[in-house]
Coordinates of C-alpha atoms and ligand atoms in Angstrom, one line a residue:
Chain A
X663 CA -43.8 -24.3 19.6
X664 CA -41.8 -25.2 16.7
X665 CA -38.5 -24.8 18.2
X666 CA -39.1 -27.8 20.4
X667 CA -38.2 -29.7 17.4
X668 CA -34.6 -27.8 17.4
X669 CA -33.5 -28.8 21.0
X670 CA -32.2 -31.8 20.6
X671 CA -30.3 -31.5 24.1
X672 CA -31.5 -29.7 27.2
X673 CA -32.5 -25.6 26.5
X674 CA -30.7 -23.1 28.5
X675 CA -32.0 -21.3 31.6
X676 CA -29.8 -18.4 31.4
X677 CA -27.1 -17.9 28.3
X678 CA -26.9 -17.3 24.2
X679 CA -27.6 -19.5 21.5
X680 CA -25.9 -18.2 18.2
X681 CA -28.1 -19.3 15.4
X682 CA -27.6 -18.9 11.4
X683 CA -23.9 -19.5 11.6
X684 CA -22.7 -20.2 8.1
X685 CA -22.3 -23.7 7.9
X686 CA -18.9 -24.9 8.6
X687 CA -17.9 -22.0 10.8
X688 CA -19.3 -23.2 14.4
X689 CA -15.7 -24.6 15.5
X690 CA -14.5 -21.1 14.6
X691 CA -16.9 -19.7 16.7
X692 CA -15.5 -21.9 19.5
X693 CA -12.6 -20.5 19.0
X694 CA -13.4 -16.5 19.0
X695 CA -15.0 -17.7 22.5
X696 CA -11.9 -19.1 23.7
X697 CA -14.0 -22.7 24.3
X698 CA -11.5 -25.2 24.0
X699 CA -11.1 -28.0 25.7
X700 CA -12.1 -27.6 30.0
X701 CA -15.0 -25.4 30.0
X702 CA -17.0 -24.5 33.1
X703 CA -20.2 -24.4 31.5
X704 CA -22.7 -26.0 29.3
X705 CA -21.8 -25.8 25.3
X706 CA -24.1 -26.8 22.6
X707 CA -23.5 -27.0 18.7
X708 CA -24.7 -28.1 15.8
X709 CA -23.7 -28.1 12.6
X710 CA -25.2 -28.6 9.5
X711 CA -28.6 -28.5 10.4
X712 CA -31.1 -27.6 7.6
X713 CA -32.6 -24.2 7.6
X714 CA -35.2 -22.8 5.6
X715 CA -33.2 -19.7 4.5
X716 CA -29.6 -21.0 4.8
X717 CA -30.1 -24.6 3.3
X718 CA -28.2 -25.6 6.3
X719 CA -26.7 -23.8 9.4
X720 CA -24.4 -24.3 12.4
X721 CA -25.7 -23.0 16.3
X722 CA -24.0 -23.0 19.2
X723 CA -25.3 -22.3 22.5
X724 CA -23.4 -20.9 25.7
X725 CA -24.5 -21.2 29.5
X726 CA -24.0 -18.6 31.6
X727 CA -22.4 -16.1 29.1
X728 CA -23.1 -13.0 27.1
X729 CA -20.7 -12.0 24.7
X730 CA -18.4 -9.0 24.3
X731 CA -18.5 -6.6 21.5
X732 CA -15.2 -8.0 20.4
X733 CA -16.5 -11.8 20.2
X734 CA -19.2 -10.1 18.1
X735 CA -17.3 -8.4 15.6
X736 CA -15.1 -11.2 15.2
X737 CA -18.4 -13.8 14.6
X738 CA -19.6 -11.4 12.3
X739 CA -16.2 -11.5 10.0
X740 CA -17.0 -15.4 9.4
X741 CA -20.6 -15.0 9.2
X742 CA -22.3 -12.3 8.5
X743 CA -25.6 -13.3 9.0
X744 CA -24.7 -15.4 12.6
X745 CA -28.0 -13.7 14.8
X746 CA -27.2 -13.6 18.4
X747 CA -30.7 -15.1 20.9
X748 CA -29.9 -13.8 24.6
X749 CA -31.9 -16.4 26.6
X750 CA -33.1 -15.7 30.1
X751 CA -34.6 -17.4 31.7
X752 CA -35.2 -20.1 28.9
X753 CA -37.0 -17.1 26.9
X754 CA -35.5 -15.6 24.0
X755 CA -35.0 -12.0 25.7
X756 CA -33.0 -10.3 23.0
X757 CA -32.2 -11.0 19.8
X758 CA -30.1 -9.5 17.2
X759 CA -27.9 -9.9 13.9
X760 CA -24.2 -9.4 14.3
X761 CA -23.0 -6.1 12.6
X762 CA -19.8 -6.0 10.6
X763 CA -17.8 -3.1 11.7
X764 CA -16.2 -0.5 9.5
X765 CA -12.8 -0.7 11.2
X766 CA -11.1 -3.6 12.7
X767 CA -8.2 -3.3 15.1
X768 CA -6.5 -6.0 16.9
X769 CA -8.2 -8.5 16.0
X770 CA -6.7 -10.2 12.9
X771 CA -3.3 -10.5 11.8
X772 CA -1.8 -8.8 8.5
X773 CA -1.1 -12.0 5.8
X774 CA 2.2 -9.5 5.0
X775 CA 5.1 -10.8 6.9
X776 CA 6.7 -7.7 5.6
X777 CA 4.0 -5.5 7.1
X778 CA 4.7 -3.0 10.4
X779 CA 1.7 -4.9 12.2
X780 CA 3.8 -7.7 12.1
X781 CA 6.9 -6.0 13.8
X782 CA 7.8 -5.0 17.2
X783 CA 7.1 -1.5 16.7
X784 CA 3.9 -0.4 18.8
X785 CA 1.1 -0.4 16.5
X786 CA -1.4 -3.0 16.3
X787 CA -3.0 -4.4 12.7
X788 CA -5.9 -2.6 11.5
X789 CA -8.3 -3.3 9.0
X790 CA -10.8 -1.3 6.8
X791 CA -14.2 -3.9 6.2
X792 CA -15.6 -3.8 2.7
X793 CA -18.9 -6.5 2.5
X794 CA -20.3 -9.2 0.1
X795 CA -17.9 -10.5 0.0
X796 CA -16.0 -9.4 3.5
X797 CA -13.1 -8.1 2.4
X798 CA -10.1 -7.0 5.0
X799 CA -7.5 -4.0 3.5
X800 CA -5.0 -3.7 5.7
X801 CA -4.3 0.2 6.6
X802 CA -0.5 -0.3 6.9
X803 CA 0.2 -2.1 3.8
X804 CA -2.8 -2.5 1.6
X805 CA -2.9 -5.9 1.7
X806 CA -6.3 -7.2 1.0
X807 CA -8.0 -10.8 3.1
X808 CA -11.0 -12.4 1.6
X809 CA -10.2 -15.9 2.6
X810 CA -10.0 -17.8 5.4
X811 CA -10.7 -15.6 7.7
X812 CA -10.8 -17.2 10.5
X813 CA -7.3 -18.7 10.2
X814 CA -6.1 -15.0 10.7
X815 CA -7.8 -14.1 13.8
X816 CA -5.8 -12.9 16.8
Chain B
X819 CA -3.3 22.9 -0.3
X820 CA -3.8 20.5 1.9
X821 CA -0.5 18.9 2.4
X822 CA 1.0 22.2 4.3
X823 CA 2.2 20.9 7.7
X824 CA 0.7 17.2 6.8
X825 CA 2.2 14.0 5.9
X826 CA 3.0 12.3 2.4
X827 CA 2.6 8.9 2.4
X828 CA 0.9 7.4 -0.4
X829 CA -0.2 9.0 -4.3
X830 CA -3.4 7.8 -3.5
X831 CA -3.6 11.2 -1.0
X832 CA -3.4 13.3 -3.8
X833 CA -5.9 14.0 -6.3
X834 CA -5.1 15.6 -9.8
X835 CA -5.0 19.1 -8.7
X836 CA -2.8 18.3 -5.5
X837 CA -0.7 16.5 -8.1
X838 CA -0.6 19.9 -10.4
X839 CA 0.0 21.9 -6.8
X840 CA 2.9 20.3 -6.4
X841 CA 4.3 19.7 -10.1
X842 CA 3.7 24.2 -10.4
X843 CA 5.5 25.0 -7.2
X844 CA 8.9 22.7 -8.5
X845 CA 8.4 24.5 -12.0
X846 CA 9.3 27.4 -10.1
X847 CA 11.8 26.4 -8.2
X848 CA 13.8 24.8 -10.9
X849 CA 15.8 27.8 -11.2
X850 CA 17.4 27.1 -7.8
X851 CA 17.8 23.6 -8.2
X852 CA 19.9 24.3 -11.2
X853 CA 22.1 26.5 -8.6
X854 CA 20.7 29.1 -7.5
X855 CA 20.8 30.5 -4.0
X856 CA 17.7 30.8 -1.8
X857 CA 17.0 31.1 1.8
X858 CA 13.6 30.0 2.0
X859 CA 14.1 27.4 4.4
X860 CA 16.8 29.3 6.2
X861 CA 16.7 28.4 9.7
X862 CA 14.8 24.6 9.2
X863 CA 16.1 21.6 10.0
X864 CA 15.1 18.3 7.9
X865 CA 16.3 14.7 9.2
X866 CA 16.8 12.0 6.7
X867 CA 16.1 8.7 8.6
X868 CA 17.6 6.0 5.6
X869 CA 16.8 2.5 7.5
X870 CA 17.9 1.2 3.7
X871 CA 20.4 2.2 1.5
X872 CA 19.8 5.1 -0.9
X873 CA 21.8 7.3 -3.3
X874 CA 19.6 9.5 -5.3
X875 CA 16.1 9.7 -2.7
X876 CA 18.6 11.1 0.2
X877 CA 21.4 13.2 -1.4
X878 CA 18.1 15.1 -3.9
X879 CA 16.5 15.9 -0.4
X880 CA 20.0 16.9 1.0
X881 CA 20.6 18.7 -2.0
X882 CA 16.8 20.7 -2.1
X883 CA 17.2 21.2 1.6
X884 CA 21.0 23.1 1.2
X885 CA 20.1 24.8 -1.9
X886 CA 16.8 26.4 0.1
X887 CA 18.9 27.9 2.7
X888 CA 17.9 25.2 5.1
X889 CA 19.7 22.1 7.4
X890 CA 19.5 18.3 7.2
X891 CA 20.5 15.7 10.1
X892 CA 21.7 12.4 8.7
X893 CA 21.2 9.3 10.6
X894 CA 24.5 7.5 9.6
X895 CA 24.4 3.5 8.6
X896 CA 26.0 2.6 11.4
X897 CA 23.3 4.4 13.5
X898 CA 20.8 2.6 11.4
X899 CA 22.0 -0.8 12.6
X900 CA 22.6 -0.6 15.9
X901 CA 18.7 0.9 16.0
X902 CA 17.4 -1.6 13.5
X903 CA 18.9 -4.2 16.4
X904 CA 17.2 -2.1 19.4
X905 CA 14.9 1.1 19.7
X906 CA 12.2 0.8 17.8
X907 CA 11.0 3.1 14.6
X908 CA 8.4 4.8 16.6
X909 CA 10.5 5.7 19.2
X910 CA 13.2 7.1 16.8
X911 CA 10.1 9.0 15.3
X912 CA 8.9 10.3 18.8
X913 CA 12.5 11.3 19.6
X914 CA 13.9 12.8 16.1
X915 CA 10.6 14.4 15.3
X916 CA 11.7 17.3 18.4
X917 CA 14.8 17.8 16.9
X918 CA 13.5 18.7 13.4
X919 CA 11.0 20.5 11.5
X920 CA 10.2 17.5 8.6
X921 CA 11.3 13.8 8.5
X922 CA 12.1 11.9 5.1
X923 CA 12.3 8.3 6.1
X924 CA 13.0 5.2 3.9
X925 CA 12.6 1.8 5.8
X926 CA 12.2 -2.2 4.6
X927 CA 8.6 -2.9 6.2
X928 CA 5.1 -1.9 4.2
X929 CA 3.5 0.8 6.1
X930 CA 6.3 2.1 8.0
X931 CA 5.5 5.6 6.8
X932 CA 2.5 5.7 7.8
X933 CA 3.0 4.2 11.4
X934 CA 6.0 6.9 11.7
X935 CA 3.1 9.7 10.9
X936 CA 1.1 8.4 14.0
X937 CA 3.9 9.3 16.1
X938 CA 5.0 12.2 15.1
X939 CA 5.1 15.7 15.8
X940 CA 6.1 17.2 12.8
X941 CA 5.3 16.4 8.6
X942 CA 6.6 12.5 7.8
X943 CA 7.5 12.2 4.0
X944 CA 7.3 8.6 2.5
X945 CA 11.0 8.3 0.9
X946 CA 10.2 4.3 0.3
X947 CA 8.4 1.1 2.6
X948 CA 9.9 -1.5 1.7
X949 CA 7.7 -2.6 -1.5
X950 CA 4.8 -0.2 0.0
X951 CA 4.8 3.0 -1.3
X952 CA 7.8 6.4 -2.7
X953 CA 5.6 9.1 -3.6
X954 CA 8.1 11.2 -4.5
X955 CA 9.6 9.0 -7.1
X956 CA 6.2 9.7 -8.7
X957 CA 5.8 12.9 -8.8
X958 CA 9.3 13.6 -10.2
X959 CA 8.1 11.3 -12.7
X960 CA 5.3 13.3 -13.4
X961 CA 7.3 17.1 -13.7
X962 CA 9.7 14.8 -16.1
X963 CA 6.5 13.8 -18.5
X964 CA 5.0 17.2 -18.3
X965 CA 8.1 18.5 -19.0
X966 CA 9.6 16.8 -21.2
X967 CA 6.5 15.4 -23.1
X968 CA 2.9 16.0 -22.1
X969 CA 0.5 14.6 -19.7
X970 CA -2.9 14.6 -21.5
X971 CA -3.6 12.0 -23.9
X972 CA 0.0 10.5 -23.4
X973 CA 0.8 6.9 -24.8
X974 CA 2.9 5.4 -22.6
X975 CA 4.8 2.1 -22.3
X976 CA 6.0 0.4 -19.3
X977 CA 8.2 -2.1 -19.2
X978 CA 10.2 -4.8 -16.5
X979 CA 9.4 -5.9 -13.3
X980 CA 5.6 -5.0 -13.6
X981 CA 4.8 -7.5 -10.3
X982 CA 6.7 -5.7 -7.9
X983 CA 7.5 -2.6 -8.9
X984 CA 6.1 0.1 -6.3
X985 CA 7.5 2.9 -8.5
X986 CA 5.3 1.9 -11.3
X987 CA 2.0 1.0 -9.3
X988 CA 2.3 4.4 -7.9
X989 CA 2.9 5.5 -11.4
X990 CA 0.1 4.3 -13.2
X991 CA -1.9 5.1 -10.6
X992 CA -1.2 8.5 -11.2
X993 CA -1.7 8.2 -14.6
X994 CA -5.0 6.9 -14.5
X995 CA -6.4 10.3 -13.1
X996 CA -4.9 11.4 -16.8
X997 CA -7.1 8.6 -18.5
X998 CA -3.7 7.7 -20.2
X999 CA -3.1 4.9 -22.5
X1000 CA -0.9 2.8 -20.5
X1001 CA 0.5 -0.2 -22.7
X1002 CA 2.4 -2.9 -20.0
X1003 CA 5.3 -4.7 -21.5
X1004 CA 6.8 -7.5 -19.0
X1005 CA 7.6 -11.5 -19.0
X1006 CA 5.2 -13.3 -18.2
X1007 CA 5.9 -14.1 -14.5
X1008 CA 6.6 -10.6 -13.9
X1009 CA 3.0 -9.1 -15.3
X1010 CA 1.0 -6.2 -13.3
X1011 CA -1.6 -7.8 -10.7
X1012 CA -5.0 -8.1 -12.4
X1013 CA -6.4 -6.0 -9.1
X1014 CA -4.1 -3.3 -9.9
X1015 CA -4.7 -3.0 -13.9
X1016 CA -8.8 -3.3 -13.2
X1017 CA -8.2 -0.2 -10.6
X1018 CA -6.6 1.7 -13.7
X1019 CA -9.4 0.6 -15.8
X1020 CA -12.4 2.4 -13.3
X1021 CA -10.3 5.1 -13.2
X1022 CA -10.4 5.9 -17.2
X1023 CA -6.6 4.4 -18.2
X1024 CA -6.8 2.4 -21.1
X1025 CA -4.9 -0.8 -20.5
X1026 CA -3.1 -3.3 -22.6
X1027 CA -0.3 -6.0 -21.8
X1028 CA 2.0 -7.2 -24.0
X1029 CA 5.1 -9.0 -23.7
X1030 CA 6.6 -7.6 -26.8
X1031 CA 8.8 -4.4 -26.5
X1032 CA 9.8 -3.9 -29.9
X1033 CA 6.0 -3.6 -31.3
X1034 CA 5.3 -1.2 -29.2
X1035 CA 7.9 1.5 -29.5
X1036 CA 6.9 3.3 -32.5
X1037 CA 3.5 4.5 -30.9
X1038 CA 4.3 6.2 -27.7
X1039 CA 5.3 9.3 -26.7
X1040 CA 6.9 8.1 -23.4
X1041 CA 8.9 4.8 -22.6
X1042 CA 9.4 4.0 -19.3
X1043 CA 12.2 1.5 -18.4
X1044 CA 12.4 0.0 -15.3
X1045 CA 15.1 -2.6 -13.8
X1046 CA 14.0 -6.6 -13.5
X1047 CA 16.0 -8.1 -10.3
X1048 CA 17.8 -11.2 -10.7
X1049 CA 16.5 -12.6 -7.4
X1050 CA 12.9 -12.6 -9.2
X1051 CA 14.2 -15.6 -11.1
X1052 CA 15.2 -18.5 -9.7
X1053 CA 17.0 -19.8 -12.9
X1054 CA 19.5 -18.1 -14.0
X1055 CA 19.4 -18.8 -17.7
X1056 CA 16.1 -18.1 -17.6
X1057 CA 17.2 -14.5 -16.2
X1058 CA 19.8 -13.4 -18.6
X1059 CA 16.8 -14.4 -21.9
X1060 CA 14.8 -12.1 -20.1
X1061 CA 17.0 -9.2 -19.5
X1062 CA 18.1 -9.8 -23.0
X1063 CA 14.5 -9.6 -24.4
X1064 CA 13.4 -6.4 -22.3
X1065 CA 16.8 -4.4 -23.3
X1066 CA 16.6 -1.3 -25.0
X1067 CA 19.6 -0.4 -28.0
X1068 CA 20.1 2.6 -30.5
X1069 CA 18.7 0.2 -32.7
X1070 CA 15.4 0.3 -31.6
X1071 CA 15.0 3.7 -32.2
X1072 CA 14.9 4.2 -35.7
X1073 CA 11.4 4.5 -36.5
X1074 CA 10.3 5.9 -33.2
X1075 CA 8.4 9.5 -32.6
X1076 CA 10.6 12.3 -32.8
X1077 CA 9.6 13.5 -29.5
X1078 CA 9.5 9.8 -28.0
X1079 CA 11.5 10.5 -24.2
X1080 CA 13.1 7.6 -22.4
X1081 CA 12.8 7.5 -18.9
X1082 CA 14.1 5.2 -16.4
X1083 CA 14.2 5.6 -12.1
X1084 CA 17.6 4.1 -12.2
X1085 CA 19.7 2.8 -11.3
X1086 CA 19.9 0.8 -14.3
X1087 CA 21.6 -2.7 -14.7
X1088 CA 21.3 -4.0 -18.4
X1089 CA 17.9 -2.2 -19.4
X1090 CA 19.1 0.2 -21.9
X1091 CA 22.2 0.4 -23.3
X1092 CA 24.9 3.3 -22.7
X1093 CA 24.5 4.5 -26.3
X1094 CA 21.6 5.1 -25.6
X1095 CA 22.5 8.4 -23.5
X1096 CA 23.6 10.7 -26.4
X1097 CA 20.3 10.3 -28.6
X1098 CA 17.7 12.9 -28.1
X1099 CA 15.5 10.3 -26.7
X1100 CA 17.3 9.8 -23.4
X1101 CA 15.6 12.4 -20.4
X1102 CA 16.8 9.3 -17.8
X1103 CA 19.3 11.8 -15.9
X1104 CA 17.2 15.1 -16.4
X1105 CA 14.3 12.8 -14.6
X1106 CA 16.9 12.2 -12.0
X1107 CA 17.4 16.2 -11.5
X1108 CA 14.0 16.8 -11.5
X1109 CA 14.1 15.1 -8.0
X1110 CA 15.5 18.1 -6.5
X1111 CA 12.3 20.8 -7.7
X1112 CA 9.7 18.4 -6.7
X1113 CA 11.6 17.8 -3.3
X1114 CA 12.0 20.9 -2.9
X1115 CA 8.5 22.1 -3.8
X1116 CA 7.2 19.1 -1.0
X1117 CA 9.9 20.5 1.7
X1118 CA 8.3 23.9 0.8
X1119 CA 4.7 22.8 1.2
X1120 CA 4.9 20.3 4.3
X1121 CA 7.2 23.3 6.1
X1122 CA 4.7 25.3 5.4
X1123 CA 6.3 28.1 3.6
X1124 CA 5.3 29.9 0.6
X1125 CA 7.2 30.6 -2.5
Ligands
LIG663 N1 -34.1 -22.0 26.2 C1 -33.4 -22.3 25.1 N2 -32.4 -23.1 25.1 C2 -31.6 -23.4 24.0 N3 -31.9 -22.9 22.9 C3 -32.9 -22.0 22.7 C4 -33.7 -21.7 23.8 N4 -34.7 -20.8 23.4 C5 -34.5 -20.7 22.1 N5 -33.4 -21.4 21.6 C6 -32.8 -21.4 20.3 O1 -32.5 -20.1 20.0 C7 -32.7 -19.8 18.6 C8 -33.7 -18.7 18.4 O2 -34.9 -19.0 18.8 P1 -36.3 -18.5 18.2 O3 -36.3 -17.0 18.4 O4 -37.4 -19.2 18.9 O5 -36.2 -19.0 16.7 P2 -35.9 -18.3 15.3 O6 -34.8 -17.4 15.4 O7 -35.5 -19.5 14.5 O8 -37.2 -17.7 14.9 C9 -33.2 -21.2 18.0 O9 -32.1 -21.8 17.4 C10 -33.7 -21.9 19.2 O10 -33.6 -23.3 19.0
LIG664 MG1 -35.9 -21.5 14.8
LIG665 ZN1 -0.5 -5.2 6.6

């Protein structure tokens, strides 16, 4: 199978490879995954590898984890088009394209300073998603994201 | 309409004929804003919750309130403090939303308003958020241009701080949805965001920027004059050349339309000179009046009363 070309270290018994990651954005993913530095379990990336579609790509692959909804949403507003392999027993068993939601709430923070979300009132920052590009409007105060994404994250 | 018993925030809730709703009830309540005596709102209570200083938003509310038969509760500026240190907004809303039956409330942070509408129990109306959002600035604006010029096919200039202002983004924006000819007169560093004047555009304004005031004024019917803060400017000199070139005298007015109004929101610094006020162009303190029939035609609606 071509995809024996691809594994460069050891496949996965059990876990998620997250493929098509824009390229540049795998350390980002790291971080929505809260992998930092001691982690339990075997982590895999790549970055910059050529793709036929993307010109070139980043992966990363997990051990032992499936991810949350809210790991999801948050890959999908750095990549759109990151596709999410849940591997069992070192099969593909699922895969699937992350879906960028229409509403996103606490999960990035408002660039306003001056914005309620950034207070300590009791209201969290919340976001309406426009695509192609992602866009971010806040709902509070209008303030629009389209860069850098990943620097806002919560 | 759909505002009865609901919150105003933003102009962007309103479409044209909400707008027209609202600018038809204050028509006919002008009569008692010019003194009459009503008990409409007899019996209703309306708290003013000022976070930032205000002169004309709160006493126009106090004043469409009392002359409608009805109540307000003030929260003082000392109150406003100590809570600013403390208790938080939501928690004033939650508490002083069972003690009234509408809230205005004017405080520094964007989107405040519409936070205070998640929690609370009765109608929250946007008096100013911080560089956010003051409705009903714009819709007194409107009655004053319907008024005291007209609405369709209106040439209008704008001129000042054009970066920052809230009053006019919410203005132009309602403007648009006339497909008015909107001509933008500001320095350079203070020019309308190109997000903003390309949302005007879609919406069927016609646009143009200039930073000349004086080549504009013979060919509008409205001229709307707004204040440019010092503390935009970090020069000083630079400040004072650009007050000086965005002033507006008696002699500018010679070759004007005869039915060319001046408007301003005030309060005015340098922007147009005091002899200014006795030509038949000046409608800057009938605009301010007008504040009390559209305030009182909003209390009306969000109390859900009819007139
Ligand atoms: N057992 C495994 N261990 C690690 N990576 C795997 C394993 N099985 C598949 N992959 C990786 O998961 C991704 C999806 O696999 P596959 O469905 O075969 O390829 P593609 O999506 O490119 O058609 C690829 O990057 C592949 O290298
Ligand atoms: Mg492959
Ligand atoms: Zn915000």
């Amino acid at each position: 199978m071509s995809a024996e070309k691809e594994l460069r270290v050891r496949p996965i018994r059990n876990g998620t490879v997250i493929d098509r990651i824009l390229a540049g954005q795998a350390m980002n993913v790291l971080k929505i995954l809260g992998i930092k530095g001691a982690y339990s379990d075997v982590v895999t990336m790549a970055m910059n590898v050529p793709s036929k579609a993307l010109g070139q790509k980043d992966i990363v692959k997990i051990e032992n984890r499936e991810l949350e909804e809210k790991e999801l949403d948050k890959i999908s507003l750095i990549s759109t088009g990151a596709t999410i392999n849940i591997i069992r027993d070192f099969e593909v068993a699922d895969k699937y394209q992350v879906e960028l939601p229409e509403i996103v709430e606490s999960m990035v923070k408002c660039i306003n300073p001056n914005c309620i979300s950034n207070t300590k009132e009791p209201v969290t920052s919340k976001f309406e998603v426009k695509k192609d590009p992602v866009q971010l409007r806040c709902i509070y105060c209008e303030n629009i994201i389209t860069e850098n994404i990943a620097e806002h994250l919560l | 309409m759909r505002f009865e018993r609901r919150h105003i925030i933003s102009m962007k809730d309103f479409t044209r004929d909400e707008m027209e709703y609202v600018l038809d009830r204050a028509a006919k309540l002008e009569p008692l804003a010019r003194g009459g005596r009503s008990d409409l709102l007899a019996g209703k209570i309306l708290a003013l919750l000022f976070y930032e200083p205000s002169t004309r938003t709160r006493m126009s509310f106090e004043t469409a309130m009392l002359r409608l038969g009805g109540n307000v509760l003030n929260l003082g500026s000392k109150e406003a403090t100590s809570i600013v240190k403390g208790e938080t907004l939501a928690d004033m809303i939650r508490v002083v939303s069972t003690y009234s039956d509408a809230i205005v409330q004017r405080h520094p942070s964007e989107g405040s308003a519409l936070m205070a509408a998640e929690f609370s129990s009765v109608p929250i109306i946007n008096g100013g958020d911080g560089a956010g959002h003051h409705p009903t600035q714009t819709l007194l604006d409107l009655y004053t241009i319907r008024k005291e010029s007209h609405l369709d096919n209106l040439d209008i200039a704008i001129v000042g701080d054009l970066k920052y202002g809230r009053t006019v983004h919410s203005l132009t924006y309602a403007l648009s949805l006339y497909g008015a000819n909107i001509t933008l007169v500001s320095p350079p560093q203070l020019k309308m965001p190109d997000q903003i004047k390309a949302d005007l555009k879609a919406r069927g304004a016609r646009v143009r920027e200039t930073e000349n005031l004086e080549e504009t004024l013979d060919c509008i019917d409205v001229l709307y004059m707004t204040r440019i803060q010092k503390e935009r400017f970090p020069d000083p000199t630079e400040y004072k050349k650009v007050a000086g070139a965005y002033k507006i005298t008696t002699g500018h007015l010679g070759n004007v339309r005869d039915s060319m109004i001046i408007m301003h929101p005030l309060p005015r610094v340098y922007e147009i000179d005091s002899s200014v006020d006795t030509s038949s162009h000046a409608r800057y303190f009938e605009q301010s009046f007008y504040g009390v029939p559209i305030r009182m035609a909003l209390l009306t609606i969000v109390m859900g009363v009819g007139v």
